[in-house]
PDB file of N, CA, C and O in Angstrom:
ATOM      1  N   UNK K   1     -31.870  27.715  36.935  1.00  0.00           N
ATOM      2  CA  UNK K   1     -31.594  27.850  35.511  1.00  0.00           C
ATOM      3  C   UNK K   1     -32.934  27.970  34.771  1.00  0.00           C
ATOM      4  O   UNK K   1     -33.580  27.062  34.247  1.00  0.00           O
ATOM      5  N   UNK K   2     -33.125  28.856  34.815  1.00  0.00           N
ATOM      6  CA  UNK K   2     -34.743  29.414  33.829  1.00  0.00           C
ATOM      7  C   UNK K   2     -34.138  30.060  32.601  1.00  0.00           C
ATOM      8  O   UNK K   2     -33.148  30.788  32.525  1.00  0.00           O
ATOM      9  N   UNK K   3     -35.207  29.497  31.371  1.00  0.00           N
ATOM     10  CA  UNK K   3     -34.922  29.852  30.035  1.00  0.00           C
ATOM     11  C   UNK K   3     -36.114  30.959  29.580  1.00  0.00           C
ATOM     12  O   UNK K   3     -37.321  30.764  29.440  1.00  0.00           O
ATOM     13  N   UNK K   4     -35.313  32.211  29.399  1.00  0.00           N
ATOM     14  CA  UNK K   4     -36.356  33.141  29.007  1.00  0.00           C
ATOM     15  C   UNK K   4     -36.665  33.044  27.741  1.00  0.00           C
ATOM     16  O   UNK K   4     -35.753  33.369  26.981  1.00  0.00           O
ATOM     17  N   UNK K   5     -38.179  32.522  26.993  1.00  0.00           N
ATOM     18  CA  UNK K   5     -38.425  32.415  25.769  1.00  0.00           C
ATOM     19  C   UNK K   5     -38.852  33.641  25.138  1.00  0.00           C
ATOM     20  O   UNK K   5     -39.368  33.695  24.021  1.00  0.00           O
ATOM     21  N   UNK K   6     -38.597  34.709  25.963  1.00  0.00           N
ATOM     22  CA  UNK K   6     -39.060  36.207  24.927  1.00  0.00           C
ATOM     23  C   UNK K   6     -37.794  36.375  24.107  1.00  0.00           C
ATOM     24  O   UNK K   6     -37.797  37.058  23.083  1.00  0.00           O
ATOM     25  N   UNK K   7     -36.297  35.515  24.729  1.00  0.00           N
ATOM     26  CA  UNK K   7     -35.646  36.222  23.684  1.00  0.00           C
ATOM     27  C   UNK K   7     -35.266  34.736  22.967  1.00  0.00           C
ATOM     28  O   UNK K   7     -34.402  34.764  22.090  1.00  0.00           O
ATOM     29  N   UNK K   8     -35.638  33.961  23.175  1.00  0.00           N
ATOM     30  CA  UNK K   8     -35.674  33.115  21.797  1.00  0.00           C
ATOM     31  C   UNK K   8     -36.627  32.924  20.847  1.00  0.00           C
ATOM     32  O   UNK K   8     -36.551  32.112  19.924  1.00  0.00           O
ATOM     33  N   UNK K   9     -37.752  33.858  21.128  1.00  0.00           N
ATOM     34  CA  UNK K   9     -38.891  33.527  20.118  1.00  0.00           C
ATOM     35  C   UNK K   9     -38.601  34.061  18.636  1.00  0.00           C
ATOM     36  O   UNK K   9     -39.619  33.930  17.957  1.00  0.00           O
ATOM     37  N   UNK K  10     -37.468  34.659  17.870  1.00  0.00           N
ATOM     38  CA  UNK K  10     -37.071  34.726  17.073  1.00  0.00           C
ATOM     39  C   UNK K  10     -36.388  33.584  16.271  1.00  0.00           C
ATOM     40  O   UNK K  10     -36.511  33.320  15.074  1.00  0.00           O
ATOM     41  N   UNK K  11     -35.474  32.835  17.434  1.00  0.00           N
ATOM     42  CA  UNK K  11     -34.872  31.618  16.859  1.00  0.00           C
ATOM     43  C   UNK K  11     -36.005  30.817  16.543  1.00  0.00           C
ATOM     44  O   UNK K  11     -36.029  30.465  15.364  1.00  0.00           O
ATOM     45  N   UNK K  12     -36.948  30.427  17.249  1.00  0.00           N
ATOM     46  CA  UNK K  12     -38.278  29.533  17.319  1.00  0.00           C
ATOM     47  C   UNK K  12     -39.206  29.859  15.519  1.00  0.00           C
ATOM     48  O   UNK K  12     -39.579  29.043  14.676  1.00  0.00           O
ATOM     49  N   UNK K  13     -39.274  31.121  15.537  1.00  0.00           N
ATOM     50  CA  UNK K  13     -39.460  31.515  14.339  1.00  0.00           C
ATOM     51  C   UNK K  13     -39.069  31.235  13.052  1.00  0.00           C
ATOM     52  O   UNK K  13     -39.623  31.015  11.975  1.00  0.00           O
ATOM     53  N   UNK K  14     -37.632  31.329  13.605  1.00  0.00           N
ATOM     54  CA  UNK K  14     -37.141  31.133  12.273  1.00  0.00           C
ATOM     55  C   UNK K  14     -36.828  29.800  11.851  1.00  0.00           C
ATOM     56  O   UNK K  14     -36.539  29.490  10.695  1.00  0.00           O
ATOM     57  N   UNK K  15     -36.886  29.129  12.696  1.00  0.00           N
ATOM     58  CA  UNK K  15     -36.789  27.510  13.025  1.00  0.00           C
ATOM     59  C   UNK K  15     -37.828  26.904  11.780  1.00  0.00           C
ATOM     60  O   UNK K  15     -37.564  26.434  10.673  1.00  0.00           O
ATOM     61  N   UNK K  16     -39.270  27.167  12.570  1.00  0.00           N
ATOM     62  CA  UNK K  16     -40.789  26.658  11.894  1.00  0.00           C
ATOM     63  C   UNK K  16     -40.874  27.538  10.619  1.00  0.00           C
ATOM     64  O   UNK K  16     -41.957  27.283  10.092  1.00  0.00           O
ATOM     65  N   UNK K  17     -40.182  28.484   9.884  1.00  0.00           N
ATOM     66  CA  UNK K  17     -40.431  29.274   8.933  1.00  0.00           C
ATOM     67  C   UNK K  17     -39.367  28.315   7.766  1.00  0.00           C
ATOM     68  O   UNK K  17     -39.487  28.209   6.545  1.00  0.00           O
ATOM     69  N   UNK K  18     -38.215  27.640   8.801  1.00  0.00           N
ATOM     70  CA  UNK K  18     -37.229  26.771   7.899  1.00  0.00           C
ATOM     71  C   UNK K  18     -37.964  25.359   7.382  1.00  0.00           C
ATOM     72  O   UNK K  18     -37.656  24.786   6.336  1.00  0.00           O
ATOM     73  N   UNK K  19     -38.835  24.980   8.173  1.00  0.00           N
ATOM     74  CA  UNK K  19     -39.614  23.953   8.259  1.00  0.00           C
ATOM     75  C   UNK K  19     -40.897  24.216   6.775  1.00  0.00           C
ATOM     76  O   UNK K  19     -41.214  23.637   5.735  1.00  0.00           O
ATOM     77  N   UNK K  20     -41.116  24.927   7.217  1.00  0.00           N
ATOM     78  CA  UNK K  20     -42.797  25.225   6.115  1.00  0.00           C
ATOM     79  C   UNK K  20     -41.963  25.542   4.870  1.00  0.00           C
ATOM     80  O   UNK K  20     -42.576  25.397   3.812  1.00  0.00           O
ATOM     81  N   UNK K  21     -40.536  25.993   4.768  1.00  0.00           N
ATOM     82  CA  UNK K  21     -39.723  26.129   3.685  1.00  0.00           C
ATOM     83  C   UNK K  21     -39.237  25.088   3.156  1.00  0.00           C
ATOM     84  O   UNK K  21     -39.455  25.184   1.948  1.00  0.00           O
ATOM     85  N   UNK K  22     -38.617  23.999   3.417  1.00  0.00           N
ATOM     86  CA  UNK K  22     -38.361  22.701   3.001  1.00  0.00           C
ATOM     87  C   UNK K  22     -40.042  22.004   2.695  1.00  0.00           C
ATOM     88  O   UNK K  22     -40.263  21.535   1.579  1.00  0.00           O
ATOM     89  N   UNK K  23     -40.786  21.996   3.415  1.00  0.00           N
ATOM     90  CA  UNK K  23     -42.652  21.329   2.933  1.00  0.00           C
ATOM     91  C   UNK K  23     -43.139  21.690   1.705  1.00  0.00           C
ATOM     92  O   UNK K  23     -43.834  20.936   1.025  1.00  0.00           O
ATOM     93  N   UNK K  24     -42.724  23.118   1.283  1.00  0.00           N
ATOM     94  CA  UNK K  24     -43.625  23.875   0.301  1.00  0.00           C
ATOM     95  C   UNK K  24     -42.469  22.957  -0.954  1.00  0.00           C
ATOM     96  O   UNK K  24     -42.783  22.119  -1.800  1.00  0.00           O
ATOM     97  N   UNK K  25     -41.094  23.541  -0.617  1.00  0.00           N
ATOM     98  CA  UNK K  25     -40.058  23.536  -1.838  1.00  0.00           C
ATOM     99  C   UNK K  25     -40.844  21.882  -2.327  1.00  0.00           C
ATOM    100  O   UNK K  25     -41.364  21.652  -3.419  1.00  0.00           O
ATOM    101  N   UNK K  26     -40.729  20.976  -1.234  1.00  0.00           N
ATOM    102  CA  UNK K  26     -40.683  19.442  -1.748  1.00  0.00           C
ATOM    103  C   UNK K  26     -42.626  19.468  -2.511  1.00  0.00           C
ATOM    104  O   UNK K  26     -42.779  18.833  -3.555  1.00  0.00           O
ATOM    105  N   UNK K  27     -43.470  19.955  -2.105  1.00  0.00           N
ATOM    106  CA  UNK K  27     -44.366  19.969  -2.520  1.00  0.00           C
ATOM    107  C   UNK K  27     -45.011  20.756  -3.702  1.00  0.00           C
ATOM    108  O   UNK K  27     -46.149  20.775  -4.170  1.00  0.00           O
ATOM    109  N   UNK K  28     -43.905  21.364  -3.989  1.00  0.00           N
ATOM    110  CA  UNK K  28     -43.708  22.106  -5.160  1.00  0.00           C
ATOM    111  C   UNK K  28     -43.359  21.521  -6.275  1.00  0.00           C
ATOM    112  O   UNK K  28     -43.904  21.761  -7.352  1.00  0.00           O
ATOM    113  N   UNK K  29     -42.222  20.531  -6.078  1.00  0.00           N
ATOM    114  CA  UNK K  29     -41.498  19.916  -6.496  1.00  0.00           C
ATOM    115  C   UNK K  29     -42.504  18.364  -7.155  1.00  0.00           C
ATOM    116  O   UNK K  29     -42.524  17.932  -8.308  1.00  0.00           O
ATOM    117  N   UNK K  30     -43.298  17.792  -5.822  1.00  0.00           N
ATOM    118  CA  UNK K  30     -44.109  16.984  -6.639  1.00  0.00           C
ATOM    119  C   UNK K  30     -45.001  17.578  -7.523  1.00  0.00           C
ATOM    120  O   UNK K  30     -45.149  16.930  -8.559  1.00  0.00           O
ATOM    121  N   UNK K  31     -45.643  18.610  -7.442  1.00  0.00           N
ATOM    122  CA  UNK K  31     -46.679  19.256  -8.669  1.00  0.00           C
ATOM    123  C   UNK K  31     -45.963  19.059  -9.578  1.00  0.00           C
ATOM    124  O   UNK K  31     -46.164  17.955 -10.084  1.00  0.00           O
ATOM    125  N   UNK K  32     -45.059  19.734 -10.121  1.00  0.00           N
ATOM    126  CA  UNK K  32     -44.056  19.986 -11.530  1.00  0.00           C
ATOM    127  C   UNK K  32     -43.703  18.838 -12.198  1.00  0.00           C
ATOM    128  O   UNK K  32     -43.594  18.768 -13.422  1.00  0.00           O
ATOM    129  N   UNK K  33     -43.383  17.246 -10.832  1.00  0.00           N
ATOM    130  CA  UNK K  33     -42.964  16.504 -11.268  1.00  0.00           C
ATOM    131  C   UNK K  33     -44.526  15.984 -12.047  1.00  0.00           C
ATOM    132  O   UNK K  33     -44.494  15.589 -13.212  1.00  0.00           O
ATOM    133  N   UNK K  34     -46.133  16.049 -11.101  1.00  0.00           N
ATOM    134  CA  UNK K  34     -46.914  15.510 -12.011  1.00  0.00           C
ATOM    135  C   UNK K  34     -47.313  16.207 -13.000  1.00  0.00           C
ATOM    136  O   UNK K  34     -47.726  15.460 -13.887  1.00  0.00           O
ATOM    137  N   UNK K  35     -47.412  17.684 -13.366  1.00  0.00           N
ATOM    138  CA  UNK K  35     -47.499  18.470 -14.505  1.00  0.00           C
ATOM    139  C   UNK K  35     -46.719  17.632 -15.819  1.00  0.00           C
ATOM    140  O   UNK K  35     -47.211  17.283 -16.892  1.00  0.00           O
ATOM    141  N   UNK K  36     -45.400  17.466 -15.330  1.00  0.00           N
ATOM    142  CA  UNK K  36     -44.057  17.066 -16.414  1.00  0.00           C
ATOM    143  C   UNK K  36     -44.746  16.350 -17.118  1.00  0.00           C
ATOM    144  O   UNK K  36     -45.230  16.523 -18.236  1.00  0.00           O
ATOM    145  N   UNK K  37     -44.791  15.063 -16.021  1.00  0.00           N
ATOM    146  CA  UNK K  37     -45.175  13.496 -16.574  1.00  0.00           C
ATOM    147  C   UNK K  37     -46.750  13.375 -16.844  1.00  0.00           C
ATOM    148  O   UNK K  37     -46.993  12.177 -16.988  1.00  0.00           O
ATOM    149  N   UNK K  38     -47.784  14.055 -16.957  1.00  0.00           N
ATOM    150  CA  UNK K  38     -48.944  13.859 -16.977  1.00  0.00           C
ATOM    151  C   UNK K  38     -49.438  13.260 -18.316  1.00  0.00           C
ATOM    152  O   UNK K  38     -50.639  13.040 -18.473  1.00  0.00           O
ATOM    153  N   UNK K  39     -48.938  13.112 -18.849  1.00  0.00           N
ATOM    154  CA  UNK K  39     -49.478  12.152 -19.957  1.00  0.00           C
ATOM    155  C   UNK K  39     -48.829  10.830 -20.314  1.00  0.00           C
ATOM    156  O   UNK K  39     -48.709  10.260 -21.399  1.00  0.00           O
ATOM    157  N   UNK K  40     -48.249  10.343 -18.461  1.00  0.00           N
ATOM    158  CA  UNK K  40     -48.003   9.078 -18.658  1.00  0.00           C
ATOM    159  C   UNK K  40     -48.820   8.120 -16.975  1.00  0.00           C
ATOM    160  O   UNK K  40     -48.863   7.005 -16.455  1.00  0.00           O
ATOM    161  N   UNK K  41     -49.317   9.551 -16.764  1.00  0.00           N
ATOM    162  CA  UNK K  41     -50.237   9.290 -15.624  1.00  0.00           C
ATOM    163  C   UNK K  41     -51.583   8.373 -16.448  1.00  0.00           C
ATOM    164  O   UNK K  41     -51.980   7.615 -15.564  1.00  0.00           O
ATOM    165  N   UNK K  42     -52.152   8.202 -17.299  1.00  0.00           N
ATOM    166  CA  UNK K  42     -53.559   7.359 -17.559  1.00  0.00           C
ATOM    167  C   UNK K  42     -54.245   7.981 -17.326  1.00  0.00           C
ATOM    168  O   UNK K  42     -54.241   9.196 -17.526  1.00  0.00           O
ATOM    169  N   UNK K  43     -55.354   7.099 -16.641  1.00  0.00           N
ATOM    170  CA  UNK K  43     -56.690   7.948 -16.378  1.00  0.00           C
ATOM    171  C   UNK K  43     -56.347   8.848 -15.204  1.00  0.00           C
ATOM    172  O   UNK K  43     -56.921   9.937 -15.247  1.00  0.00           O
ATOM    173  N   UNK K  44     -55.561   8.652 -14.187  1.00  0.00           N
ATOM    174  CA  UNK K  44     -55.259   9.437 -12.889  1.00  0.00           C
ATOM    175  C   UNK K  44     -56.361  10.692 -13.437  1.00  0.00           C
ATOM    176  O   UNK K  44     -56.704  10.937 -14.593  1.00  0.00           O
ATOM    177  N   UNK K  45     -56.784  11.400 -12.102  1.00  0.00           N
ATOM    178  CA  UNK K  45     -58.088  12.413 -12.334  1.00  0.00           C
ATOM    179  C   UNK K  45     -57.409  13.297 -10.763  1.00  0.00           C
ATOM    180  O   UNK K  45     -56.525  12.897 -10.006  1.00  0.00           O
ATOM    181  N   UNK K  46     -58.013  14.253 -10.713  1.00  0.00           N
ATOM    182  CA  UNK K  46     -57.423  14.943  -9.088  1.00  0.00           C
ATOM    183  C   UNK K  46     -57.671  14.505  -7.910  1.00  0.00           C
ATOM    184  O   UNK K  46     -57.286  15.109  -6.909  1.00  0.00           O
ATOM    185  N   UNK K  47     -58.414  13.288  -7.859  1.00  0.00           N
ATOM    186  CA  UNK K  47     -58.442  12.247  -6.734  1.00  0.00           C
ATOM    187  C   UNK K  47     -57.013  11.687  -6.374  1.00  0.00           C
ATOM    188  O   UNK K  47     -56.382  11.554  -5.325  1.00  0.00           O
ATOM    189  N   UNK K  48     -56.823  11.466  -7.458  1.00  0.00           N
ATOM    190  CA  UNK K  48     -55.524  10.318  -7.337  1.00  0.00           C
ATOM    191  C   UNK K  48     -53.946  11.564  -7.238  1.00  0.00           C
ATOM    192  O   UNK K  48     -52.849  11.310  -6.739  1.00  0.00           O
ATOM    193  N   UNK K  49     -54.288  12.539  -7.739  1.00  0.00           N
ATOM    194  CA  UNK K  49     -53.072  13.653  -7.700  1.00  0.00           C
ATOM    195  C   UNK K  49     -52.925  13.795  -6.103  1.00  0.00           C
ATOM    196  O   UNK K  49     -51.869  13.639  -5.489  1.00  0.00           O
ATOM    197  N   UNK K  50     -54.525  14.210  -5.380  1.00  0.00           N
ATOM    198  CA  UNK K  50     -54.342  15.092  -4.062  1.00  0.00           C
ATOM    199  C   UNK K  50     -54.053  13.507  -3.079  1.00  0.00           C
ATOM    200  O   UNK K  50     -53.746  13.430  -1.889  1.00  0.00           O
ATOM    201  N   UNK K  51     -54.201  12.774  -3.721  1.00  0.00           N
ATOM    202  CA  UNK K  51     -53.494  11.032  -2.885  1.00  0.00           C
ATOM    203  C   UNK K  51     -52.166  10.948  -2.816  1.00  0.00           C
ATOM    204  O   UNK K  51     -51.517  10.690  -1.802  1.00  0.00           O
ATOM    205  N   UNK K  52     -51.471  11.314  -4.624  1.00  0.00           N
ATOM    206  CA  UNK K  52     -49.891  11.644  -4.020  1.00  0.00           C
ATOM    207  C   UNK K  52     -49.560  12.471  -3.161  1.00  0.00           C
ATOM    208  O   UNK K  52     -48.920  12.021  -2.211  1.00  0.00           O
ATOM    209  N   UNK K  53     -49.825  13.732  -3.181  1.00  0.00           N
ATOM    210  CA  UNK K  53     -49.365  14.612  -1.883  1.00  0.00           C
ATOM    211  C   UNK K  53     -49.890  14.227  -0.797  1.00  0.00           C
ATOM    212  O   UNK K  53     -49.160  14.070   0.182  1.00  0.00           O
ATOM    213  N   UNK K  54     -51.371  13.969  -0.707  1.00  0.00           N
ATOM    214  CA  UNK K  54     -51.397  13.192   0.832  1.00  0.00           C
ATOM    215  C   UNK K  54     -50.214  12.055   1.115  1.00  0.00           C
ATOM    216  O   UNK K  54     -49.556  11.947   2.150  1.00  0.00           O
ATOM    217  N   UNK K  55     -50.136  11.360   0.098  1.00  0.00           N
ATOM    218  CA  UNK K  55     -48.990  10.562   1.192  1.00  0.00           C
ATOM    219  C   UNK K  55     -47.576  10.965   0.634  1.00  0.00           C
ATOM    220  O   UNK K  55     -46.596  10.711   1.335  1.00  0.00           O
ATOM    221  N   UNK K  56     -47.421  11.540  -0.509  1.00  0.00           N
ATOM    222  CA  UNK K  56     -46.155  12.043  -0.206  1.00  0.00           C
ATOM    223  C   UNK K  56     -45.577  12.877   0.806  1.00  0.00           C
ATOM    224  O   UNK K  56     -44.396  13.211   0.908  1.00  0.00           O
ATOM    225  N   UNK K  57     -46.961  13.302   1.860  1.00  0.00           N
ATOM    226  CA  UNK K  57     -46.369  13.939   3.101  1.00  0.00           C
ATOM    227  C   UNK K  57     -45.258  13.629   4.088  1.00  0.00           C
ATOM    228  O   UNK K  57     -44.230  14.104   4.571  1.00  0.00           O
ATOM    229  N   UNK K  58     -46.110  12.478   4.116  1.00  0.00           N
ATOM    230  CA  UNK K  58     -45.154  11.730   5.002  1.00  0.00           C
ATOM    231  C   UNK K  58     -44.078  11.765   4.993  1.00  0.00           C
ATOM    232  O   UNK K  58     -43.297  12.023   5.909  1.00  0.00           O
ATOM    233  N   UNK K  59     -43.782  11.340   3.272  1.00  0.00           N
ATOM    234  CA  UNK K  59     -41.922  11.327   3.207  1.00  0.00           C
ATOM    235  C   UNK K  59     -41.652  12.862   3.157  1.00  0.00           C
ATOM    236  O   UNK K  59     -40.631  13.148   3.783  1.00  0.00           O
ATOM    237  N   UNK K  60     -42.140  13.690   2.716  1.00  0.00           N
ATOM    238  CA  UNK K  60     -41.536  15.271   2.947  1.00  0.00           C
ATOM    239  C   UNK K  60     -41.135  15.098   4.650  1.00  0.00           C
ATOM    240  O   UNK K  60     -40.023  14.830   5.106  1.00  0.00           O
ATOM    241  N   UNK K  61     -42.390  15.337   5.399  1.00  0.00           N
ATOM    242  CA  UNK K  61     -41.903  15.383   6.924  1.00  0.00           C
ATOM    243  C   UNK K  61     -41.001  14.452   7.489  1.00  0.00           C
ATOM    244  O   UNK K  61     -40.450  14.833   8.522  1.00  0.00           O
ATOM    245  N   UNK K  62     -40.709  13.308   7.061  1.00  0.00           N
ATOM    246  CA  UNK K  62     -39.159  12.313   7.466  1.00  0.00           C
ATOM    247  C   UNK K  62     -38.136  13.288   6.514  1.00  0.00           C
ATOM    248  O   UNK K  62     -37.628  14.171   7.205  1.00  0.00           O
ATOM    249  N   UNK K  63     -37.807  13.320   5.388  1.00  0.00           N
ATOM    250  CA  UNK K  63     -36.985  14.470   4.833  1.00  0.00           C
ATOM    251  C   UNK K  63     -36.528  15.922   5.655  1.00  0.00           C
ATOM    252  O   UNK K  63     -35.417  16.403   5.882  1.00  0.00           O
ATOM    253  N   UNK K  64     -37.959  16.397   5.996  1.00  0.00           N
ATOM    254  CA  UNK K  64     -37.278  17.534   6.335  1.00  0.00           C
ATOM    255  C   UNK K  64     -37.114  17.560   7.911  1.00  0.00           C
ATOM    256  O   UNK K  64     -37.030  18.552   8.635  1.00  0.00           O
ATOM    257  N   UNK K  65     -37.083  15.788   8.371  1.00  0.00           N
ATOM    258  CA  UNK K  65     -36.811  16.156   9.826  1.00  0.00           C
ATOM    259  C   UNK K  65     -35.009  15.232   9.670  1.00  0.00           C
ATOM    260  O   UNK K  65     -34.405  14.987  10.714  1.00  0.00           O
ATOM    261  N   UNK K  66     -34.695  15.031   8.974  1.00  0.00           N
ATOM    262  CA  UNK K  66     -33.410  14.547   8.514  1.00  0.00           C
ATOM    263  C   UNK K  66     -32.356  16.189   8.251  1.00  0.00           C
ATOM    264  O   UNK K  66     -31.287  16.608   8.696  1.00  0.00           O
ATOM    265  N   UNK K  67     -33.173  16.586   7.500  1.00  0.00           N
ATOM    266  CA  UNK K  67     -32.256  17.708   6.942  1.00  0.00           C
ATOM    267  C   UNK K  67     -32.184  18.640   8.403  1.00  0.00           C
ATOM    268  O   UNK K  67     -31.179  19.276   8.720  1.00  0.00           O
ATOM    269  N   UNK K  68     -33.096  18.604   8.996  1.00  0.00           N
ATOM    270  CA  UNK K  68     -33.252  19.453  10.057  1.00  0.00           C
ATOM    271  C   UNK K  68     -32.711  19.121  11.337  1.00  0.00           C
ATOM    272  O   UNK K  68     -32.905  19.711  12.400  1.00  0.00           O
ATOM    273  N   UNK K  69     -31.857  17.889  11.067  1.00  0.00           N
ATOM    274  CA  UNK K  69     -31.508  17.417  12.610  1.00  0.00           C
ATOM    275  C   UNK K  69     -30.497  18.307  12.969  1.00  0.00           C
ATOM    276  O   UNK K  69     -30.658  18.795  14.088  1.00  0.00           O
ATOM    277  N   UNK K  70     -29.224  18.769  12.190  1.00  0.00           N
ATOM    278  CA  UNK K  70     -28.500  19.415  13.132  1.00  0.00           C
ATOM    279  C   UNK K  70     -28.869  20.740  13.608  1.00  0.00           C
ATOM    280  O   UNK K  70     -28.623  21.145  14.744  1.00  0.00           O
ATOM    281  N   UNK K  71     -29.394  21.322  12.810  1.00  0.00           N
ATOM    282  CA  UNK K  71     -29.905  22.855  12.853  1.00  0.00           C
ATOM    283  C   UNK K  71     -30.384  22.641  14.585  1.00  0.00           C
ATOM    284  O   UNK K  71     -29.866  23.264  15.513  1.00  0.00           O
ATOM    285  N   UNK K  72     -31.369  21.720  14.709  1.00  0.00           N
ATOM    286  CA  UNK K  72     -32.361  21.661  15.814  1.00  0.00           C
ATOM    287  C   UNK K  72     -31.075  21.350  17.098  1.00  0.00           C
ATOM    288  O   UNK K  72     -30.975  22.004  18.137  1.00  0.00           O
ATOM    289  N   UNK K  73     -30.292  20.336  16.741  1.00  0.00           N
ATOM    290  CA  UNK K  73     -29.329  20.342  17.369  1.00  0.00           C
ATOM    291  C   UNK K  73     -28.363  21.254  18.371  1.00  0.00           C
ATOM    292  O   UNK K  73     -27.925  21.075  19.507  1.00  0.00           O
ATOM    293  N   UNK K  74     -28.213  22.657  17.080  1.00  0.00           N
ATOM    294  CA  UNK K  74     -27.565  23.906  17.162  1.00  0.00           C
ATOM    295  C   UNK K  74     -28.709  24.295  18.324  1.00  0.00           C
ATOM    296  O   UNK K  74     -28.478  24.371  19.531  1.00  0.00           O
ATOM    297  N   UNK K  75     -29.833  24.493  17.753  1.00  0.00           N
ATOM    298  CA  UNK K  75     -30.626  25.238  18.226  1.00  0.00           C
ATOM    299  C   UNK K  75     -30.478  24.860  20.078  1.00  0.00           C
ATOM    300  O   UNK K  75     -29.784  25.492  20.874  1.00  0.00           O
ATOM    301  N   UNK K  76     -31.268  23.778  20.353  1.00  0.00           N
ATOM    302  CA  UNK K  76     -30.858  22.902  21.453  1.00  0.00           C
ATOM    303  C   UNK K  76     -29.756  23.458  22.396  1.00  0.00           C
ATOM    304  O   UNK K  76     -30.056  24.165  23.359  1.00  0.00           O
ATOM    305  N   UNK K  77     -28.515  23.135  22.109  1.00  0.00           N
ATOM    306  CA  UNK K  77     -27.504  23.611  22.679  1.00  0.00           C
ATOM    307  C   UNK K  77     -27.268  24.964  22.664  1.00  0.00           C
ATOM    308  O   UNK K  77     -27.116  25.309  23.836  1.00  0.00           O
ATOM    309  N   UNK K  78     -27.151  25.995  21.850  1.00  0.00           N
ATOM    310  CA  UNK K  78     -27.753  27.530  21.915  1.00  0.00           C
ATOM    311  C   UNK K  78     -28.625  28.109  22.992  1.00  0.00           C
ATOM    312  O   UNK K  78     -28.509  29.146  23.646  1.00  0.00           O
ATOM    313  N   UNK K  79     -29.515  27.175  22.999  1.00  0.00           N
ATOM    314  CA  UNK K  79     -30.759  27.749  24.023  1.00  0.00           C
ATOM    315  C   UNK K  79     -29.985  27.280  25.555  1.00  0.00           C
ATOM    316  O   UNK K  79     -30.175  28.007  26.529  1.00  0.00           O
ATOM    317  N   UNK K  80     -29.222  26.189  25.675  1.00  0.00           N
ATOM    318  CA  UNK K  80     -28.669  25.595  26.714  1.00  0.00           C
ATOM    319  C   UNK K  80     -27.969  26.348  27.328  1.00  0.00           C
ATOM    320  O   UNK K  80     -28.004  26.403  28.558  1.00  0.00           O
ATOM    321  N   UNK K  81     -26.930  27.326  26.346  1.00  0.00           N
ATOM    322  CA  UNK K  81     -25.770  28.041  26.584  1.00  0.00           C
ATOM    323  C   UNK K  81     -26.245  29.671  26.866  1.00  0.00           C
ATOM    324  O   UNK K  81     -25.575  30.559  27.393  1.00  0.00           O
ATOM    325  N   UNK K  82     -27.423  29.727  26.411  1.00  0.00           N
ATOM    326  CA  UNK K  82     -27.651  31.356  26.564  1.00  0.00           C
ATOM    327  C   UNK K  82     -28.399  31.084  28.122  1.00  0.00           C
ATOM    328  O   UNK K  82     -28.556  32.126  28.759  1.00  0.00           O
ATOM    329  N   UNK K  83     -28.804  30.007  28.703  1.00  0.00           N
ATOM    330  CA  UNK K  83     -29.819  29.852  29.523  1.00  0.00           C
ATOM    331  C   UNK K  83     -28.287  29.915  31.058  1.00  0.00           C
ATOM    332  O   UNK K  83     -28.380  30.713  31.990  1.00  0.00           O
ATOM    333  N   UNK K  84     -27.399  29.175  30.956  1.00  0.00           N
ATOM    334  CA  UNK K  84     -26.621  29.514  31.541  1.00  0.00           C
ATOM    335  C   UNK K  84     -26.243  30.242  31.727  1.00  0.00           C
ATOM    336  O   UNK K  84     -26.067  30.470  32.923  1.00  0.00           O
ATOM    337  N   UNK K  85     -25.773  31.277  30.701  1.00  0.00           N
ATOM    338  CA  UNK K  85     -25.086  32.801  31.349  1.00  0.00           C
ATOM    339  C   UNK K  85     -25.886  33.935  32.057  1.00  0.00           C
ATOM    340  O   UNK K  85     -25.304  34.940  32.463  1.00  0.00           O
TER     341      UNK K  85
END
């Protein structure tokens, strides 16, 4: 049972393209939120901005590995089932 990855390298693609798509949206999403609120930020300066997204990473990547569980799931079993026939 050998899995040929020339013809899943499309799924693989589109997989990590779903991934960098949920990262950007949520990191998009914090800019706007500190743009909004910035004049209840204080002194905050772009030290302290590029600190939220540094660690708001984290929770993006637990987020988008939540949202992403079944997909990967699909994916998983897909690759299982094409590898059999």
């Amino acid at each position: 049972m050998k899995i040929n990855l020339q013809n899943l390298k499309p799924y693989f693609y589109f997989y990590f393209r779903y991934i960098l798509f949920f990262l950007l949206i949520q990191m998009a999403f914090r800019i706007i939120f500190l743009i909004v609120y910035k004049d209840l930020d204080g002194d905050a300066g772009i030290q302290d901005w590029l600190m939220t997204l540094a660690y708001g990473m984290k929770l993006d990547v637990s987020i988008t590995g939540y949202i992403l569980l079944f997909p990967t799931l699909i994916l998983i079993f897909y690759t299982l089932i094409i590898s059999k026939s």
